[in-house]
PDB file of C-alpha atoms and ligand atoms in Angstrom:
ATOM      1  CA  UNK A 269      -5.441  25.489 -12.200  1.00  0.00           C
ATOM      2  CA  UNK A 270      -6.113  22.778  -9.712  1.00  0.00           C
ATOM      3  CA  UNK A 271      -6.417  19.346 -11.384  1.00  0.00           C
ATOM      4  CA  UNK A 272     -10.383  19.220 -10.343  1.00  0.00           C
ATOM      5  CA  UNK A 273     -10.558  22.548 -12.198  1.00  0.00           C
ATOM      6  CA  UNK A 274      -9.622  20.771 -15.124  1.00  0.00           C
ATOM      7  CA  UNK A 275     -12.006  17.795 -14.358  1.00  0.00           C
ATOM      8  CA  UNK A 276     -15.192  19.906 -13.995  1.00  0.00           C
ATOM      9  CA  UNK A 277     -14.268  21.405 -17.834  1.00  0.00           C
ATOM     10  CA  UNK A 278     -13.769  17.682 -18.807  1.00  0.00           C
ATOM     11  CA  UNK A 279     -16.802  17.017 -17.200  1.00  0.00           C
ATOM     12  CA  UNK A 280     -18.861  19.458 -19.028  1.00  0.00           C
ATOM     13  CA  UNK A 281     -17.948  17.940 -22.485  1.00  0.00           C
ATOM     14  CA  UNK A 282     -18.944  14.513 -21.209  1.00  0.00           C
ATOM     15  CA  UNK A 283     -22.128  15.324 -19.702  1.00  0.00           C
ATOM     16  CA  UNK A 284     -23.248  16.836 -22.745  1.00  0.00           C
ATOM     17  CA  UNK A 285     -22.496  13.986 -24.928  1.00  0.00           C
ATOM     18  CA  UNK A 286     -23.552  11.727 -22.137  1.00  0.00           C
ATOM     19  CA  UNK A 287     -26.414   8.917 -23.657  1.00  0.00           C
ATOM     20  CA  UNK A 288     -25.906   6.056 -20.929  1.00  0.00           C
ATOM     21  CA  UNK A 289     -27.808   7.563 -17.794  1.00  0.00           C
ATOM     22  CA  UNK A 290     -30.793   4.424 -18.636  1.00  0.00           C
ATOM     23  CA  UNK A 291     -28.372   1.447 -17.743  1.00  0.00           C
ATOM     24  CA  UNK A 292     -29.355  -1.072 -15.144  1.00  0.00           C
ATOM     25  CA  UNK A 293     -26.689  -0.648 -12.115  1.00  0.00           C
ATOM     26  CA  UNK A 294     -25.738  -4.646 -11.892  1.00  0.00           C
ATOM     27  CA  UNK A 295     -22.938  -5.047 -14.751  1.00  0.00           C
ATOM     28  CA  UNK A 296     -24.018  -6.111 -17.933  1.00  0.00           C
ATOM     29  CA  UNK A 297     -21.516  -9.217 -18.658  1.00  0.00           C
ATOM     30  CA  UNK A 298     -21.563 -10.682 -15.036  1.00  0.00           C
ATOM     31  CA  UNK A 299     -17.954 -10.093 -14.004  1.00  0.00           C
ATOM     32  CA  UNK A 300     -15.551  -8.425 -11.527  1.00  0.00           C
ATOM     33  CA  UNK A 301     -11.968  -7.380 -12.205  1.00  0.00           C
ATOM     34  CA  UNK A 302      -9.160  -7.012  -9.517  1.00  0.00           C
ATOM     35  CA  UNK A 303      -6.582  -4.745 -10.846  1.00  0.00           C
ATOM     36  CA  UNK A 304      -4.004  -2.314  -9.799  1.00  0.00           C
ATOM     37  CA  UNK A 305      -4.823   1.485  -9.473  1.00  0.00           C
ATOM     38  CA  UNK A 306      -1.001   1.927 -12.191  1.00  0.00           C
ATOM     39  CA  UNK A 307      -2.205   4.758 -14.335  1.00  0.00           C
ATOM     40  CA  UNK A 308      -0.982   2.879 -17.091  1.00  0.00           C
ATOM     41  CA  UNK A 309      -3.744   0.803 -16.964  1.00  0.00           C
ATOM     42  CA  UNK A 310      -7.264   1.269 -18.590  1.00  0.00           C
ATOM     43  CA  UNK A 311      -8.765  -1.858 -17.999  1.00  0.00           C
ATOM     44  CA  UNK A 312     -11.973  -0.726 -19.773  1.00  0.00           C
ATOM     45  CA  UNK A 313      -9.850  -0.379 -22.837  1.00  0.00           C
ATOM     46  CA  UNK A 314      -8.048  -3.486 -22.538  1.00  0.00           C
ATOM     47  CA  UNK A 315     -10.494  -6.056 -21.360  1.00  0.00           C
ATOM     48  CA  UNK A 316     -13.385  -4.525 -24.126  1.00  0.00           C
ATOM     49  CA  UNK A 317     -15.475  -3.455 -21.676  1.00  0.00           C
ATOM     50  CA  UNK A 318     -18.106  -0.854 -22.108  1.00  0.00           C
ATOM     51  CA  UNK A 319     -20.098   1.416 -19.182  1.00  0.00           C
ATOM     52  CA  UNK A 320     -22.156  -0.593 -17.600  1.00  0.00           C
ATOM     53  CA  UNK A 321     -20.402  -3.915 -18.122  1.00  0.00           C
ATOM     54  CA  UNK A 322     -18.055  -5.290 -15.255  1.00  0.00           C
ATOM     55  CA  UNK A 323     -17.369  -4.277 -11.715  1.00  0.00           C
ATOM     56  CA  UNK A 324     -13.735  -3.197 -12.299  1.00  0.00           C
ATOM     57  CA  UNK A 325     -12.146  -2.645  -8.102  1.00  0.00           C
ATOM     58  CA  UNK A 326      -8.548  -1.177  -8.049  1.00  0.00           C
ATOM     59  CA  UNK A 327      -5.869  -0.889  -5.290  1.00  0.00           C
ATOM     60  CA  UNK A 328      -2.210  -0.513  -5.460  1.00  0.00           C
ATOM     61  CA  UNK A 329      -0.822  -4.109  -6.948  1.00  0.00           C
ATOM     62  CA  UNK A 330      -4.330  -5.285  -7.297  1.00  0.00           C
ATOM     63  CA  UNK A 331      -4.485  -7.190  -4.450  1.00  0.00           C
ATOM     64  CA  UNK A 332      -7.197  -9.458  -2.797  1.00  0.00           C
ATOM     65  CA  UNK A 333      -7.515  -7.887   0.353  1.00  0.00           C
ATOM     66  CA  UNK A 334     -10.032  -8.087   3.101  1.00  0.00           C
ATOM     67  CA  UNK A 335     -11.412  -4.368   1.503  1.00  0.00           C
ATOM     68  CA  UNK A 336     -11.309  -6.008  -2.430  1.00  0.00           C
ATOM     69  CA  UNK A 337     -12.862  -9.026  -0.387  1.00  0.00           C
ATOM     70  CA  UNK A 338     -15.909  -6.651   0.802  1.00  0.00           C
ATOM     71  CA  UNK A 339     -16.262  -5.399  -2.733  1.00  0.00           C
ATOM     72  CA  UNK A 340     -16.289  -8.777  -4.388  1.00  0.00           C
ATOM     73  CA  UNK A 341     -18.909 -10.149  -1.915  1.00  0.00           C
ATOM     74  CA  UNK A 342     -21.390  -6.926  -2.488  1.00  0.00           C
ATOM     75  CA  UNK A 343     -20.703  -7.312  -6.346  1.00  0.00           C
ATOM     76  CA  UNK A 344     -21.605 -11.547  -6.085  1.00  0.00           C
ATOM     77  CA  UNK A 345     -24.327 -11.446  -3.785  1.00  0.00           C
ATOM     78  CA  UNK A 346     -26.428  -8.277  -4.424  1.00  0.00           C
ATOM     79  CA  UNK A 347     -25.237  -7.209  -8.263  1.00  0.00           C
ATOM     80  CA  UNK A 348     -25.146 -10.507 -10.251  1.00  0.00           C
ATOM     81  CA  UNK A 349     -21.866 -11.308 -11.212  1.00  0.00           C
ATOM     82  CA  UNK A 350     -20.631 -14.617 -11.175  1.00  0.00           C
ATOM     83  CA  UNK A 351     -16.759 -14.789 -12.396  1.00  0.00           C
ATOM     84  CA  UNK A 352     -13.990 -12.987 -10.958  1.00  0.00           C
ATOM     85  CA  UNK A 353     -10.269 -12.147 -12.789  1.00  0.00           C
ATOM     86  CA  UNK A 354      -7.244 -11.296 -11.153  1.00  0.00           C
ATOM     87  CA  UNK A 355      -4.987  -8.813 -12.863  1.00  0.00           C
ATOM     88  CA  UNK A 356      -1.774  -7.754 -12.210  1.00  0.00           C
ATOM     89  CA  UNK A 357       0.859  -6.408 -14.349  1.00  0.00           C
ATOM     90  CA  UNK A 358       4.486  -5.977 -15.299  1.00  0.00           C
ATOM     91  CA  UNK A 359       6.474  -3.113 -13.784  1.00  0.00           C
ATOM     92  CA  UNK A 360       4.257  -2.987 -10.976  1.00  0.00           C
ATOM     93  CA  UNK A 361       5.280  -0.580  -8.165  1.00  0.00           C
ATOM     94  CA  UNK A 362       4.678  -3.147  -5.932  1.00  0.00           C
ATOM     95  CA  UNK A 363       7.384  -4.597  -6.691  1.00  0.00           C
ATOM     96  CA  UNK A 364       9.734  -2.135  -5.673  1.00  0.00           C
ATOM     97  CA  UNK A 365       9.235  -1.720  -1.774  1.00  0.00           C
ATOM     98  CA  UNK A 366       9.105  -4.008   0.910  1.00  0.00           C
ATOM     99  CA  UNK A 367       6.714  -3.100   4.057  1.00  0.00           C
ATOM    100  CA  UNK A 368       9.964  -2.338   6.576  1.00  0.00           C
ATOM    101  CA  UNK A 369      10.708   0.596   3.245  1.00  0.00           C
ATOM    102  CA  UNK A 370       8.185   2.174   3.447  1.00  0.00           C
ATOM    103  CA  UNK A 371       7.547   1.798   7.415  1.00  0.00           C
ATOM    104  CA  UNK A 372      10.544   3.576   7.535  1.00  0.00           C
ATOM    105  CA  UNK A 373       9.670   6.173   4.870  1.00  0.00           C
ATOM    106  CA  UNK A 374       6.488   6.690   7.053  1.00  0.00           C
ATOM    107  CA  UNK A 375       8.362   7.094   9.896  1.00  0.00           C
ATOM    108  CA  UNK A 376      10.441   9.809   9.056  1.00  0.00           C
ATOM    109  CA  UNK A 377       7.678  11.652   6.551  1.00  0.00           C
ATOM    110  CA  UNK A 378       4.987  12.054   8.836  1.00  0.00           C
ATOM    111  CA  UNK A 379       6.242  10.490  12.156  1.00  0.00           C
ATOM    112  CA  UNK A 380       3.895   7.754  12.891  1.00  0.00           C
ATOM    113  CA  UNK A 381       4.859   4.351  13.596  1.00  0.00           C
ATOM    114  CA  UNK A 382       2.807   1.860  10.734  1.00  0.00           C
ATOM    115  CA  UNK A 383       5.604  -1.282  12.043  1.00  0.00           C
ATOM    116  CA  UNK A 384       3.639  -3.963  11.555  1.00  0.00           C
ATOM    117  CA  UNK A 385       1.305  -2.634   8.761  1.00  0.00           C
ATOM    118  CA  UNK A 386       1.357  -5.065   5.693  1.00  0.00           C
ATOM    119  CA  UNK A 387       1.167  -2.778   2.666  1.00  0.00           C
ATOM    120  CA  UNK A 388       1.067  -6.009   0.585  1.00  0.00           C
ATOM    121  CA  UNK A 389       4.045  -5.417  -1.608  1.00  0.00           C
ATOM    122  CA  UNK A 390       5.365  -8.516  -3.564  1.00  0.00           C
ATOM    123  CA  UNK A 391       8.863  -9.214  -4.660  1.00  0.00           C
ATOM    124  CA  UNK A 392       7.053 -12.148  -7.611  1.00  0.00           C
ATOM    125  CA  UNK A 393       4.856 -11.003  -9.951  1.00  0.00           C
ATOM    126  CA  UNK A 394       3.560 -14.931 -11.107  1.00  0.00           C
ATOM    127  CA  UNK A 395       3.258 -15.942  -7.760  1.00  0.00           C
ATOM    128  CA  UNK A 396       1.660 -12.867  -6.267  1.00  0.00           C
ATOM    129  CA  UNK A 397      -1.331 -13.833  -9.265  1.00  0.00           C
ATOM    130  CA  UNK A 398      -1.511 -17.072  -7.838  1.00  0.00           C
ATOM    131  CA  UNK A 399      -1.267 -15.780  -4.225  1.00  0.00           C
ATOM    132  CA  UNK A 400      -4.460 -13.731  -4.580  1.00  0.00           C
ATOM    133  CA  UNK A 401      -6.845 -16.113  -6.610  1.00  0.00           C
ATOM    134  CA  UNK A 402      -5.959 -18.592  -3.957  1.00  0.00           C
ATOM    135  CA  UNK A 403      -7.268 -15.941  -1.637  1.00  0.00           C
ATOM    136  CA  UNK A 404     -10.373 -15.533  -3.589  1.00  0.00           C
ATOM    137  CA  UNK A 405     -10.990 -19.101  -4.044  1.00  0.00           C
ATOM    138  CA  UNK A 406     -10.346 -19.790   0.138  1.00  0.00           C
ATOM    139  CA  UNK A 407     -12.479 -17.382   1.226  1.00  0.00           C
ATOM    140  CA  UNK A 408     -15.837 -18.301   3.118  1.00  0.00           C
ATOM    141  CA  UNK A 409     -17.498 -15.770   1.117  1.00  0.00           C
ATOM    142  CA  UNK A 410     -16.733 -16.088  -2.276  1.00  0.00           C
ATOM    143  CA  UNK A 411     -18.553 -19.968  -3.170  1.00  0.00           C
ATOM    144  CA  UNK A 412     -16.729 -22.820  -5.119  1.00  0.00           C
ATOM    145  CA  UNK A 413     -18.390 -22.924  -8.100  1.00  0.00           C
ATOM    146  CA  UNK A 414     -17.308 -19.497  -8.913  1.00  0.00           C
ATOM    147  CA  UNK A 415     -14.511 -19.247 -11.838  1.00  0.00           C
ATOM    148  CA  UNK A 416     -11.724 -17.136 -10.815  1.00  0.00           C
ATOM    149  CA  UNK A 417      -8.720 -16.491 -13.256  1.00  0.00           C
ATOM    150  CA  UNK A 418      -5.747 -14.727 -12.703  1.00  0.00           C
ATOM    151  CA  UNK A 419      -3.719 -12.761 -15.442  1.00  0.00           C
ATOM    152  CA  UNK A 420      -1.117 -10.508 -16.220  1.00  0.00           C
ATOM    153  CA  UNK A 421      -0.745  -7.422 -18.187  1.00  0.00           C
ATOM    154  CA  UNK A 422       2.146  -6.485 -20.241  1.00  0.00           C
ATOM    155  CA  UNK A 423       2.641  -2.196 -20.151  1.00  0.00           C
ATOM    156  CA  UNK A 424       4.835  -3.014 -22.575  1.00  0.00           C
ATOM    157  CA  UNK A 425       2.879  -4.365 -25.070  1.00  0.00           C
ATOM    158  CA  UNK A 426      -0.559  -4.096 -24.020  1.00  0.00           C
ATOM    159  CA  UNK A 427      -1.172  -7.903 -24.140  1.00  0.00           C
ATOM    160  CA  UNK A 428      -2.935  -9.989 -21.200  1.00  0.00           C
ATOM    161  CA  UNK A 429      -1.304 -13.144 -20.126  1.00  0.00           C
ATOM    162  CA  UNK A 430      -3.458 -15.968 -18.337  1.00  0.00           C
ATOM    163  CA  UNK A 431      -1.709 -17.367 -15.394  1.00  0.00           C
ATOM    164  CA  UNK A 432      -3.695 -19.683 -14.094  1.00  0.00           C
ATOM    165  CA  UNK A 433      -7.749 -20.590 -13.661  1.00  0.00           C
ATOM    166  CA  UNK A 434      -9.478 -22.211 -11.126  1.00  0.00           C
TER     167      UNK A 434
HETATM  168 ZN1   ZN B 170       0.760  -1.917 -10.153  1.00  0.00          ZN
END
C-alpha cells in the first residue's frame, strides 16, 4: 500500500472527528517557529501549541534561509505575528555532511553538477542557533523591535534549551 494510501484512511478518521474548520487563519498566539523538518520532532507537541496557534516553517536543520525569510515576512506582515524562535536540535543531520559531500553524492547519483550549491549544513550546533537569529535580526525585512529567540531541542530528552534572545 503506498504511504498516501495509508494517509487517505488516516484522513478519514480525522475528518470525521474534525471540530476546528471555524478558526481564524492568522495564528492564535502571534508567533512563528523555525525548525528542522527531523521526524523526531513534533513541535506542536513540544512547544504546547494547538491548531490554529503558531506559524510553525520547517526545512532540513531549520535554517533561516532566503525561502524561511519569505515565509517569516508573509507570516509578520499579512498574518499578525510578532515574535519569532529559532529551533534547532541535537543529532541534527545537518551535522553530518558538508556541501562538497553531498555535491559529490549528487554528482555521481543523478549526474548533475550542484558545485557551488550551499545546502547549509553546519558542523556547530550553538553557533549555527546564533548564526540564524543573527540572520533574522539583520534582515531588512524582519523590523527591530521584533523578539527573536533561538533554542535547542534535546531528542534525547525532549527538553528545549534557550540559547540566546535578542
Ligand atoms: Zn535536523
Amino acid at each position: 500500500m503506498a504511504k498516501f494510501d495509508e494517509f487517505v484512511e488516516a484522513n478519514g478518521r480525522y475528518a470525521a472527528g474534525f471540530g476546528e474548520g471555524d478558526l481564524p487563519m492568522p495564528p492564535a498566539r502571534q508567533v512563528a517557529v523555525v525548525t528542522c523538518m527531523d521526524a523526531r520532532l513534533h513541535p506542536e507537541k513540544f512547544l504546547g501549541l494547538a491548531v490554529g496557534d503558531a506559524h510553525v516553517i520547517r526545512n532540513a536543520g531549520g535554517r533561516v534561509s532566503e525561502d524561511a525569510i519569505r515565509s517569516l515576512v508573509i507570516s509578520e506582515r499579512l498574518l499578525g505575528t510578532t515574535e519569532i524562535v529559532v529551533i534547532h536540535h541535537t543529532d541534527c543531520g545537518m551535522l553530518t555532511f558538508q556541501n562538497e559531500d553531498l555535491t559529490a553524492k549528487i554528482k555521481e547519483d543523478l549526474g548533475v553538477d550542484t558545485t557551488g550549491q550551499d545546502f547549509l549544513p553546519f558542523p556547530d550546533l550553538e553557533q549555527s542557533v546564533r548564526d540564524d537569529v543573527e540572520i533574522v535580526k539583520s534582515s531588512d525585512l524582519i523590523p527591530d523591535d521584533i523578539p527573536v529567540t533561538g533554542a535547542i531541542y534535546d531528542v534525547k530528552t525532549g527538553e528545549l534549551r534557550e540559547i540566546v534572545r535578542s
